[in-house]
JSON list of C-alpha atoms in Angstrom, two decimals:
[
{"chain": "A", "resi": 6, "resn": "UNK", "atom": "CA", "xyz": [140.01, 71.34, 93.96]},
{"chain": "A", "resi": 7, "resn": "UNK", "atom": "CA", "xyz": [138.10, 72.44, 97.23]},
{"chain": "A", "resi": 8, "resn": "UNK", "atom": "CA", "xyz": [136.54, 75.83, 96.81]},
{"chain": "A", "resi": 9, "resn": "UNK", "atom": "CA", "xyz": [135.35, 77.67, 100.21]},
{"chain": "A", "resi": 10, "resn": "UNK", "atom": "CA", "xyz": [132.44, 80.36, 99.65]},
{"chain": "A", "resi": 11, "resn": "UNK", "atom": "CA", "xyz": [130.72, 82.09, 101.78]},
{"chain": "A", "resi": 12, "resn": "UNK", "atom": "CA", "xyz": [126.87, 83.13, 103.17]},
{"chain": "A", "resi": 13, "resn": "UNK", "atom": "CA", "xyz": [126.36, 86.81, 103.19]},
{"chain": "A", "resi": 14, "resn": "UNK", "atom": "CA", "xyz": [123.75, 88.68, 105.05]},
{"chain": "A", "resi": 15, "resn": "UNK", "atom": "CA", "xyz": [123.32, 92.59, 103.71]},
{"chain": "A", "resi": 16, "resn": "UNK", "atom": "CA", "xyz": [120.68, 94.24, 105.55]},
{"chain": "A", "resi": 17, "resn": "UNK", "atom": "CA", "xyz": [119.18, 97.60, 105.95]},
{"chain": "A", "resi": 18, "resn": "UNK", "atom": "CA", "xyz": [115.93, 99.78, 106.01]},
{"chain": "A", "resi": 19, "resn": "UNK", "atom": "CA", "xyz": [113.66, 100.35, 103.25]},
{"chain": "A", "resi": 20, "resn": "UNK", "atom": "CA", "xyz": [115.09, 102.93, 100.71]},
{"chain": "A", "resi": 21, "resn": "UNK", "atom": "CA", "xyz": [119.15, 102.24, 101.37]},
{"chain": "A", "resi": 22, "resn": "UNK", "atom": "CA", "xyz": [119.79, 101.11, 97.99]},
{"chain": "A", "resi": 23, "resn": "UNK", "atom": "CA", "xyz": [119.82, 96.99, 98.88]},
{"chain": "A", "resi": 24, "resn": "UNK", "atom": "CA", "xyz": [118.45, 95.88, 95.15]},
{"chain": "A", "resi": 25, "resn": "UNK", "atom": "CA", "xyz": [120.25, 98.69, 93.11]},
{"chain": "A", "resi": 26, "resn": "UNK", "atom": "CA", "xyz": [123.65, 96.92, 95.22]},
{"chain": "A", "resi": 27, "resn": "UNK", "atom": "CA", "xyz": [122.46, 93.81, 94.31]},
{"chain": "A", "resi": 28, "resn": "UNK", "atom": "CA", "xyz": [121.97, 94.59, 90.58]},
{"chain": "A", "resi": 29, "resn": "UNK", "atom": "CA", "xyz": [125.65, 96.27, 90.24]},
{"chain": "A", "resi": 30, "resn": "UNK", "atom": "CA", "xyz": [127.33, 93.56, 91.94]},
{"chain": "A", "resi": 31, "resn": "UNK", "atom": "CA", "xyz": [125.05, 91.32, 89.33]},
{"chain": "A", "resi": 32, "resn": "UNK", "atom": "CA", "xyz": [126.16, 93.32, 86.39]},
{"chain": "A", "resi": 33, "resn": "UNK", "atom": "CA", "xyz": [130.26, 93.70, 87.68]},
{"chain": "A", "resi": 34, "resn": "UNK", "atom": "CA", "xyz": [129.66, 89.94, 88.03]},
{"chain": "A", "resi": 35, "resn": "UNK", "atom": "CA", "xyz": [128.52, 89.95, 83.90]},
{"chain": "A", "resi": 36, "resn": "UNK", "atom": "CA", "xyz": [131.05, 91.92, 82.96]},
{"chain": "A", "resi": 37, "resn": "UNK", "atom": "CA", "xyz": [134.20, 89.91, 84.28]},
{"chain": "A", "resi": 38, "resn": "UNK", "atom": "CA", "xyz": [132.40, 86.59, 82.99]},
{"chain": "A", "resi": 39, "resn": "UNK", "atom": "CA", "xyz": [131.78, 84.76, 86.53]},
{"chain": "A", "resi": 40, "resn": "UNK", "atom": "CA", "xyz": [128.87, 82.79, 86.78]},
{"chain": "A", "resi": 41, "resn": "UNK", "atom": "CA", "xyz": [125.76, 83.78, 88.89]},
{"chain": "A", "resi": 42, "resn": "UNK", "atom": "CA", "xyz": [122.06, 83.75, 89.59]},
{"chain": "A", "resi": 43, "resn": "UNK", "atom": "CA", "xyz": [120.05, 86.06, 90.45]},
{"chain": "A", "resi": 44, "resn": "UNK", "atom": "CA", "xyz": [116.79, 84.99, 92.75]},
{"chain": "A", "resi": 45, "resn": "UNK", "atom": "CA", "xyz": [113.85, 85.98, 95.07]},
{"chain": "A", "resi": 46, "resn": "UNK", "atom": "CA", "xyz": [110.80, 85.21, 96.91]},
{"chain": "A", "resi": 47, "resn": "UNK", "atom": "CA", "xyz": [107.57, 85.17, 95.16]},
{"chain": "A", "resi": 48, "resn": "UNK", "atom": "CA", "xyz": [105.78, 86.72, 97.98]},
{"chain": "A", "resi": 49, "resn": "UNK", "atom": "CA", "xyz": [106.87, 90.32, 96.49]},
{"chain": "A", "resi": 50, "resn": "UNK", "atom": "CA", "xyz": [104.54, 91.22, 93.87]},
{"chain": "A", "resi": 51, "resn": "UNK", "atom": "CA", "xyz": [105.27, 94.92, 93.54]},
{"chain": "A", "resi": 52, "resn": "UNK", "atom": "CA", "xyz": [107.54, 94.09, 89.77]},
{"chain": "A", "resi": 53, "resn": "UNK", "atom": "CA", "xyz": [106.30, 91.40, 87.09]},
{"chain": "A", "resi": 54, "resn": "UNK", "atom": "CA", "xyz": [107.40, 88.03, 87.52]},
{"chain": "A", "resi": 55, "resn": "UNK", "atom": "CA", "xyz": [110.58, 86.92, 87.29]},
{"chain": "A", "resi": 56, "resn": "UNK", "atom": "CA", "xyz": [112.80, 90.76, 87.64]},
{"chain": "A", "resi": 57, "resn": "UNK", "atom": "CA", "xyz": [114.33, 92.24, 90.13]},
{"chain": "A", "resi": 58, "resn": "UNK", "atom": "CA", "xyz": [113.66, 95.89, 90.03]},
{"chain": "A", "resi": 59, "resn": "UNK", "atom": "CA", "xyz": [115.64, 99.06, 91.84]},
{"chain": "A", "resi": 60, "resn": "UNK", "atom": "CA", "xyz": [113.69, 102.26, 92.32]},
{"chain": "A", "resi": 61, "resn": "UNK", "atom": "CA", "xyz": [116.33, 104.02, 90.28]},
{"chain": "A", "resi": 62, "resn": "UNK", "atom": "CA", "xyz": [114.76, 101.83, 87.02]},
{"chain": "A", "resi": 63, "resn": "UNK", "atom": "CA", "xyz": [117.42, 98.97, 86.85]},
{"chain": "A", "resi": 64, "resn": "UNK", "atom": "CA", "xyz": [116.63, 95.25, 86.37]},
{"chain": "A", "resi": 65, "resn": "UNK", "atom": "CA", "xyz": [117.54, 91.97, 85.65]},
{"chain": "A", "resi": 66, "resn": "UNK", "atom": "CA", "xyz": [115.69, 88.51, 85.48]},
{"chain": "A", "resi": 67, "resn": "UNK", "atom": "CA", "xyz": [115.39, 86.35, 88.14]},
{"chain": "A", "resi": 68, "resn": "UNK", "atom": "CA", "xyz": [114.19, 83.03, 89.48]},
{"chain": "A", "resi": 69, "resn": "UNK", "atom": "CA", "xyz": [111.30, 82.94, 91.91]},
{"chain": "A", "resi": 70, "resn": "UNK", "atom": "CA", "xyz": [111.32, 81.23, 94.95]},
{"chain": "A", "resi": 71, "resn": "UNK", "atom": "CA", "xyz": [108.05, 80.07, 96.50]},
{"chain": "A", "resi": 72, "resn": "UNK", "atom": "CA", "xyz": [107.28, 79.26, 100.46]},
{"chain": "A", "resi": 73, "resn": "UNK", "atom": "CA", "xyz": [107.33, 75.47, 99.11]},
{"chain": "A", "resi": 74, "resn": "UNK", "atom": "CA", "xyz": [110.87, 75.97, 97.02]},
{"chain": "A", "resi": 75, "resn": "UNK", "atom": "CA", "xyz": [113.84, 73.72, 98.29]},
{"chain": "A", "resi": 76, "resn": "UNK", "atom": "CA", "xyz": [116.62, 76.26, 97.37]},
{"chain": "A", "resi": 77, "resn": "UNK", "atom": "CA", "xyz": [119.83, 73.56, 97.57]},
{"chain": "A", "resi": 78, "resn": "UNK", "atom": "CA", "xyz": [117.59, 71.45, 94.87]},
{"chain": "A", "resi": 79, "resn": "UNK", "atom": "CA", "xyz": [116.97, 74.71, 93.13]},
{"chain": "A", "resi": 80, "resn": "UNK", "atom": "CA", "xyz": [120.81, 75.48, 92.67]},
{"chain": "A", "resi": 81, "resn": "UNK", "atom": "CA", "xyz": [121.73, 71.65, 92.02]},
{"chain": "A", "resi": 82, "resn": "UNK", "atom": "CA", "xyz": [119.28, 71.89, 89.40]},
{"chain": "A", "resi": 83, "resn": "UNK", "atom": "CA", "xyz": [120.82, 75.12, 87.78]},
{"chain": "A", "resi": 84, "resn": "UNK", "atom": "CA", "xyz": [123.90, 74.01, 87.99]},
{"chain": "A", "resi": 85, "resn": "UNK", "atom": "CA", "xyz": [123.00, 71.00, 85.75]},
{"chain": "A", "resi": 86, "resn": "UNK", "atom": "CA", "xyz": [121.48, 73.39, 83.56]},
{"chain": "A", "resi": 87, "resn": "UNK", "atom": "CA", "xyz": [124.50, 75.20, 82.86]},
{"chain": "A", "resi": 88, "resn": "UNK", "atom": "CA", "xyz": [126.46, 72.42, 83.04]},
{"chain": "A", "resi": 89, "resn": "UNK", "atom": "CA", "xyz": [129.18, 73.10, 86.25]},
{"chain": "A", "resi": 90, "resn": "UNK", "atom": "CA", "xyz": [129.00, 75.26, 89.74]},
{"chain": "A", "resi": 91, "resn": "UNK", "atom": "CA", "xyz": [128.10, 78.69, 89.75]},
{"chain": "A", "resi": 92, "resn": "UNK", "atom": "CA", "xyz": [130.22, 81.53, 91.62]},
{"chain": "A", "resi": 93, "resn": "UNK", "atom": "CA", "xyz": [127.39, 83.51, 92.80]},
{"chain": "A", "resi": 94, "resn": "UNK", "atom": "CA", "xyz": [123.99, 83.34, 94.09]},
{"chain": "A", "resi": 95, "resn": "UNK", "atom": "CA", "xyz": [121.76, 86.86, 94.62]},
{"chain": "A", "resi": 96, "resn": "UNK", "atom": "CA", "xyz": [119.27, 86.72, 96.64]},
{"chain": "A", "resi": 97, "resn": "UNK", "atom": "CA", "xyz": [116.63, 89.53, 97.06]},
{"chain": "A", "resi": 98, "resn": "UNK", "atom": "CA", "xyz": [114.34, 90.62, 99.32]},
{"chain": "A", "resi": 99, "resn": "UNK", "atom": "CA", "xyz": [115.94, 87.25, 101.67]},
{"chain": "A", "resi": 100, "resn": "UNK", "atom": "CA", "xyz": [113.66, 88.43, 105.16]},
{"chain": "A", "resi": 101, "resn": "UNK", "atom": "CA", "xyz": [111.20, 86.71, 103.25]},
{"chain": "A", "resi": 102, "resn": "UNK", "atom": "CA", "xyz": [112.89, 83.12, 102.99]},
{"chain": "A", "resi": 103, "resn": "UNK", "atom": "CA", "xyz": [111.88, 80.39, 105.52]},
{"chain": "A", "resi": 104, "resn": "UNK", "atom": "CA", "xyz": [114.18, 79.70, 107.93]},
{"chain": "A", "resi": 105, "resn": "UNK", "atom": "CA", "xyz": [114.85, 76.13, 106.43]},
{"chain": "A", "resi": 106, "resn": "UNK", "atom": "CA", "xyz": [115.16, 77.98, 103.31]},
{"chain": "A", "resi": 107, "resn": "UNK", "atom": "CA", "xyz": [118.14, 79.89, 104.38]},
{"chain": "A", "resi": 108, "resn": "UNK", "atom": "CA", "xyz": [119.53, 76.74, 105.70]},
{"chain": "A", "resi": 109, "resn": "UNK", "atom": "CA", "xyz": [119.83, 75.12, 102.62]},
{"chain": "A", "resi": 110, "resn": "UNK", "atom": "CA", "xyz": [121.50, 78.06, 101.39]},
{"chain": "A", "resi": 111, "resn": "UNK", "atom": "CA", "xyz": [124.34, 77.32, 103.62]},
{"chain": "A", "resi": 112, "resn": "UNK", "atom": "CA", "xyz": [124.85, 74.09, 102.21]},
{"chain": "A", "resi": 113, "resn": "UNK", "atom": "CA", "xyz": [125.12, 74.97, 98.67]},
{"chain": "A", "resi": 114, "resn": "UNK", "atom": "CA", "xyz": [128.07, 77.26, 100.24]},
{"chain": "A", "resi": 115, "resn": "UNK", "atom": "CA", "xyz": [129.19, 74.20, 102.49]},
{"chain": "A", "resi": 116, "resn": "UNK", "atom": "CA", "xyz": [128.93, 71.46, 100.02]},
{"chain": "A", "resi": 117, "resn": "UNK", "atom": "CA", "xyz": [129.73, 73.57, 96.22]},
{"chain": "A", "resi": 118, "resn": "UNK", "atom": "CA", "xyz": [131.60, 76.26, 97.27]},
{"chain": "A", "resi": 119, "resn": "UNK", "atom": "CA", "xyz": [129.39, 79.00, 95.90]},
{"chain": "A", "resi": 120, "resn": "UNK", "atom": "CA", "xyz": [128.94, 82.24, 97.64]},
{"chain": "A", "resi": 121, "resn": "UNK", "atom": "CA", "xyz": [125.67, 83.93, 98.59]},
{"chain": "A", "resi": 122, "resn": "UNK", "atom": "CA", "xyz": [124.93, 86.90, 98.72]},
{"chain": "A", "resi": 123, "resn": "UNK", "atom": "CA", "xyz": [121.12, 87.58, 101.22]},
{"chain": "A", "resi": 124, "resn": "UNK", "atom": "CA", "xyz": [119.78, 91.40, 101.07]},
{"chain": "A", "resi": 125, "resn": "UNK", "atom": "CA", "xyz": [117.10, 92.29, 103.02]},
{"chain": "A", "resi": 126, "resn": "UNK", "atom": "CA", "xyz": [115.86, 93.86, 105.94]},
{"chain": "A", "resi": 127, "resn": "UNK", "atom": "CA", "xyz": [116.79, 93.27, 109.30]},
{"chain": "A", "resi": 128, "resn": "UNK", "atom": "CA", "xyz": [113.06, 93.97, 111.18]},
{"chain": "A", "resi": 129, "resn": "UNK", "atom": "CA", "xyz": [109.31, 94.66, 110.13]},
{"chain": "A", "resi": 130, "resn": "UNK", "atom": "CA", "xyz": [107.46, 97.60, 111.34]},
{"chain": "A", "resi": 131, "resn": "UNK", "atom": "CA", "xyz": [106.85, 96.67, 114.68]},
{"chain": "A", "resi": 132, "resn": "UNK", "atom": "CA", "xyz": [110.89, 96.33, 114.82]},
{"chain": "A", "resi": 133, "resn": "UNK", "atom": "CA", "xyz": [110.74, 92.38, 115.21]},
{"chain": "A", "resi": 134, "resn": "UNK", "atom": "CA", "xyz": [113.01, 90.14, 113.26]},
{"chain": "A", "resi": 135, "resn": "UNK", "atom": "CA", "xyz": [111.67, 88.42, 109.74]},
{"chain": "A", "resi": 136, "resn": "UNK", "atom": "CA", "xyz": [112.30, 84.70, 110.06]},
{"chain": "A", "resi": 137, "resn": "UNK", "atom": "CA", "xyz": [114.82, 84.81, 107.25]},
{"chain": "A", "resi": 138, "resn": "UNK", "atom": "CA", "xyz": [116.97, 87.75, 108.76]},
{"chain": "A", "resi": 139, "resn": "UNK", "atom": "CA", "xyz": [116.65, 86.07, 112.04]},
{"chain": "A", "resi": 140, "resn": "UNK", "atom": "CA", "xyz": [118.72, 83.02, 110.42]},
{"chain": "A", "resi": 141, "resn": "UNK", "atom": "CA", "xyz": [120.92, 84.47, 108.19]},
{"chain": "A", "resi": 142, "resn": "UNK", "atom": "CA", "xyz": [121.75, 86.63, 111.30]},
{"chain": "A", "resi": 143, "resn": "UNK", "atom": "CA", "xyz": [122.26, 83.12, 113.54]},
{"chain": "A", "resi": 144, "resn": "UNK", "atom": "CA", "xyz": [124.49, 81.87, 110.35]},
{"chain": "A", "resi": 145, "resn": "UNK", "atom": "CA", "xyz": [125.86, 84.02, 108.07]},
{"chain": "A", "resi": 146, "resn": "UNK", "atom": "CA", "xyz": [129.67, 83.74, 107.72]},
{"chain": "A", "resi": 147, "resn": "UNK", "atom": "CA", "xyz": [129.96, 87.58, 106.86]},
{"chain": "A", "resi": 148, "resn": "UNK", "atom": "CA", "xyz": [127.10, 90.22, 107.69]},
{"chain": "A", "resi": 149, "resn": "UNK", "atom": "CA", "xyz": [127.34, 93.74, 106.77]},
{"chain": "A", "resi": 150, "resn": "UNK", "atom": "CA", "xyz": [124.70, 97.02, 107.22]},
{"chain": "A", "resi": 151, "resn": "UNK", "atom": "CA", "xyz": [123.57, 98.85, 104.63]},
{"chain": "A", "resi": 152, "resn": "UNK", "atom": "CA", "xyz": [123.49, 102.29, 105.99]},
{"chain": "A", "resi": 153, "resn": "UNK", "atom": "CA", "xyz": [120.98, 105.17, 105.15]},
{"chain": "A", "resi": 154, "resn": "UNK", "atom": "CA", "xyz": [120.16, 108.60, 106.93]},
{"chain": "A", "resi": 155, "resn": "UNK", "atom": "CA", "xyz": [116.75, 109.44, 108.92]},
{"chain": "A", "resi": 156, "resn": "UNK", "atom": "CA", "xyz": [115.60, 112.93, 108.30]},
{"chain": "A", "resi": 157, "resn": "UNK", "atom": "CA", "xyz": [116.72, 114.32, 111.41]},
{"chain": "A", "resi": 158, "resn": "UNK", "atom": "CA", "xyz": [120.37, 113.01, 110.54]},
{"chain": "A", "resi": 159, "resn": "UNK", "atom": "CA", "xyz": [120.55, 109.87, 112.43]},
{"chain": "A", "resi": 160, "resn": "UNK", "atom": "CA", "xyz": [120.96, 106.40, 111.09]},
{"chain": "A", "resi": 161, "resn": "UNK", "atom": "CA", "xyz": [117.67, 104.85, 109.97]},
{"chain": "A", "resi": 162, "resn": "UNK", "atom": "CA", "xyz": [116.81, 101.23, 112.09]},
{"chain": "A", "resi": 163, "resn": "UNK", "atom": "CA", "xyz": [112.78, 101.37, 111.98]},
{"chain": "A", "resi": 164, "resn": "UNK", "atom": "CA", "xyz": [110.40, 100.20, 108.86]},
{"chain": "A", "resi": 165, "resn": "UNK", "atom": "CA", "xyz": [107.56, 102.23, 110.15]},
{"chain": "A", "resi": 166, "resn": "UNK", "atom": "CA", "xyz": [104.56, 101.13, 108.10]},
{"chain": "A", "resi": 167, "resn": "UNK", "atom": "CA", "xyz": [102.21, 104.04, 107.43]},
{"chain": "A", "resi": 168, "resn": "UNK", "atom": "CA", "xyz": [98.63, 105.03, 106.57]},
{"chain": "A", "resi": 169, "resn": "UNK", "atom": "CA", "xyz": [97.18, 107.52, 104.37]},
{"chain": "A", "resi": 170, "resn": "UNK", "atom": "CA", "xyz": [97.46, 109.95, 106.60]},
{"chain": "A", "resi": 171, "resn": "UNK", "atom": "CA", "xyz": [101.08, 109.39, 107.14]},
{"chain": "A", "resi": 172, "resn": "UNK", "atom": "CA", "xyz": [100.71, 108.31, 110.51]},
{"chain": "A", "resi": 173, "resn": "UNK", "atom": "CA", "xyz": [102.91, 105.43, 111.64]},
{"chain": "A", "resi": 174, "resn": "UNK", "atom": "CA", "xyz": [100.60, 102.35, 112.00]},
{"chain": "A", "resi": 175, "resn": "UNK", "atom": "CA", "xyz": [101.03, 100.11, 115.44]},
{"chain": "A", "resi": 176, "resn": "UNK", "atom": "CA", "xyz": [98.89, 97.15, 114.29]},
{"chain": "A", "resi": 177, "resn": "UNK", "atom": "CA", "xyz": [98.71, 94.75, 111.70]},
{"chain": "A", "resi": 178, "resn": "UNK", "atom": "CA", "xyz": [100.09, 91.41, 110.06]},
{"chain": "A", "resi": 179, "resn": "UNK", "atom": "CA", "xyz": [104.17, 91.36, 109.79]},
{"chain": "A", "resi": 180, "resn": "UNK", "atom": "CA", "xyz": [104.12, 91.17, 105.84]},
{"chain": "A", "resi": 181, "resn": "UNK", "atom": "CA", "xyz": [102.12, 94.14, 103.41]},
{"chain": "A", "resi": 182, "resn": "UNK", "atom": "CA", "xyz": [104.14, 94.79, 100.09]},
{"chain": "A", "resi": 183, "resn": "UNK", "atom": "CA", "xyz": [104.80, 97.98, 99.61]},
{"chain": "A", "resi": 184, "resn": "UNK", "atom": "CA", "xyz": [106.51, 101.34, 98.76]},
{"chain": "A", "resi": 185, "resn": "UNK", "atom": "CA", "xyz": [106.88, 104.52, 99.68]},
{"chain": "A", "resi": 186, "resn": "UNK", "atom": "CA", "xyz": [103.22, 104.90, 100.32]},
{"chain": "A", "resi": 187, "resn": "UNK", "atom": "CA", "xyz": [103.21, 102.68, 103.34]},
{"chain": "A", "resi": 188, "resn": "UNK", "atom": "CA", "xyz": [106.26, 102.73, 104.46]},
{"chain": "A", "resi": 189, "resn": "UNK", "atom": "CA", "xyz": [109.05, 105.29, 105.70]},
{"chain": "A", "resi": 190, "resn": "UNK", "atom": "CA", "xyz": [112.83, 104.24, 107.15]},
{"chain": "A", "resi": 191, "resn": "UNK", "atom": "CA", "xyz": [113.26, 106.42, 110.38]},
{"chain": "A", "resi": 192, "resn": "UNK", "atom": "CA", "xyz": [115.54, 106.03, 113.06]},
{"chain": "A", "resi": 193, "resn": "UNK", "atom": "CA", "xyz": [114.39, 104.64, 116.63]},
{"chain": "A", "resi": 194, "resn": "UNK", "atom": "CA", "xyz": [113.95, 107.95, 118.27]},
{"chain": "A", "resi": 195, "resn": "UNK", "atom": "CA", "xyz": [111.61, 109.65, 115.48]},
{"chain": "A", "resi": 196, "resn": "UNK", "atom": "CA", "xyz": [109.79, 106.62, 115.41]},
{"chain": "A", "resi": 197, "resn": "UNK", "atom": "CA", "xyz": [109.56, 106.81, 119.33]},
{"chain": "A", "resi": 198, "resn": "UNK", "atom": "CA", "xyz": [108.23, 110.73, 119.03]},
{"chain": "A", "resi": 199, "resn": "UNK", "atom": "CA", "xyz": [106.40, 110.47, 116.17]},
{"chain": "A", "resi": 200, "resn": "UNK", "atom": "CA", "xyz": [104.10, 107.08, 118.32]},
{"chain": "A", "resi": 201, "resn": "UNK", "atom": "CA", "xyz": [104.12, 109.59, 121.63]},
{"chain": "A", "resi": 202, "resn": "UNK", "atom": "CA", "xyz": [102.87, 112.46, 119.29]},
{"chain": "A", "resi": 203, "resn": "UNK", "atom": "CA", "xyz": [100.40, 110.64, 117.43]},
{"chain": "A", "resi": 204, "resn": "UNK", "atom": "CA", "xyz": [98.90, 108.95, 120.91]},
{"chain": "A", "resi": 205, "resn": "UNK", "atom": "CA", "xyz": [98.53, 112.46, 122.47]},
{"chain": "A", "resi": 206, "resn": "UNK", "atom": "CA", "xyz": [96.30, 113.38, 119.15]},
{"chain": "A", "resi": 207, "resn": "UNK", "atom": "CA", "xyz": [94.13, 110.67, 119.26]},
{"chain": "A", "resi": 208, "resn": "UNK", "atom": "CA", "xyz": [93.56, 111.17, 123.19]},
{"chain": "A", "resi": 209, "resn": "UNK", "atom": "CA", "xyz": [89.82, 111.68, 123.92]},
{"chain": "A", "resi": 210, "resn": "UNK", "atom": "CA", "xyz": [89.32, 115.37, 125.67]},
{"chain": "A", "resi": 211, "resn": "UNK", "atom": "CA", "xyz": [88.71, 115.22, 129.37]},
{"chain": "A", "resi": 212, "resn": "UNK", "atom": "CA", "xyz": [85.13, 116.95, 129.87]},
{"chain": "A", "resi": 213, "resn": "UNK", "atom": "CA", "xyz": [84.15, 117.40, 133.61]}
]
């Protein structure tokens, strides 16, 4: 019998509750006895190998993906494993795949029928797409935001990466793991005011 799944894109900014998502759909999964896996890339070292981790203190186990990993061999091999086709794949942190990456994603819906579910972000902090996001966005069947509040009451968009004095930083390489402490989800005019602001601080006096 032919089974059709699906590639799913989640996205939103740091802090909307992506993982914890994740990890309930993983557990509702459990509970009704479907088959899934739960996976993500190596390149985020914040939680001990092999877990996906929410904030609020959930987790499950994981595989790891590396830069090198060829994810429609990786699910052909699980299925093996468990001996038939799995229902659902769960990927975390996905902005970090390879664009190939995500493409062989696409066949393990195309060609098994599985579904697959990508969270991640949409942009980094300079508001440019991640490679992964870019793709999923270019071929996900079904993509769907992941909405969360700015301060000022507006819907969040940027990843502003900050320093240690809380000031949004402007320069730097696209990926730096990390939390709360250098980053903060703000929508596209705070992050707009907040750049003008800080400029105007850092301005030299003018001395006749």
């Amino acid at each position: 019998m032919y089974r059709k799944g699906k590639l799913y894109f989640r996205y939103g900014t740091m802090g909307s509750a992506k993982t914890a998502l994740l990890l309930t759909t993983a557990y509702n999964f459990e509970e009704r006895n479907m088959r899934y896996l739960c996976m993500k890339p190596v390149i985020d070292t914040r939680d001990k190998k092999n877990v996906i981790r929410s904030r609020i203190g959930i987790e499950r186990e994981c595989k790891w993906i590396y830069p090198e990993s060829d994810l429609y061999e990786m699910a052909r091999e699980h299925f093996r494993e468990v001996g038939g086709i799995v229902d659902w794949f769960l990927v975390d942190e996905a902005q970090f795949l390879r664009e190939a990456q995500v493409d062989q994603l696409s066949r393990v819906v195309d060609d098994y029928g599985s579904n697959v579910i990508c969270y991640g972000l949409r942009t980094d902090f300079k508001s440019h797409l991640f490679e992964g996001s870019k793709r999923l966005f270019e071929i996900a069947d079904t993509i769907d935001e992941i909405k969360s509040t700015c301060s000022c009451g507006h819907k969040t968009i940027i990843n502003a990466r900050i320093d240690v004095n809380g000031d949004i930083v402007s320069e730097g390489e696209q990926v730096e793991i990390g939390g709360d402490d250098r980053y903060i989800a703000v929508c596209r005019k705070c992050w707009r005011n907040r750049s003008i602001e800080q400029a105007g601080r850092n301005m030299l006096p003018f001395e006749e």
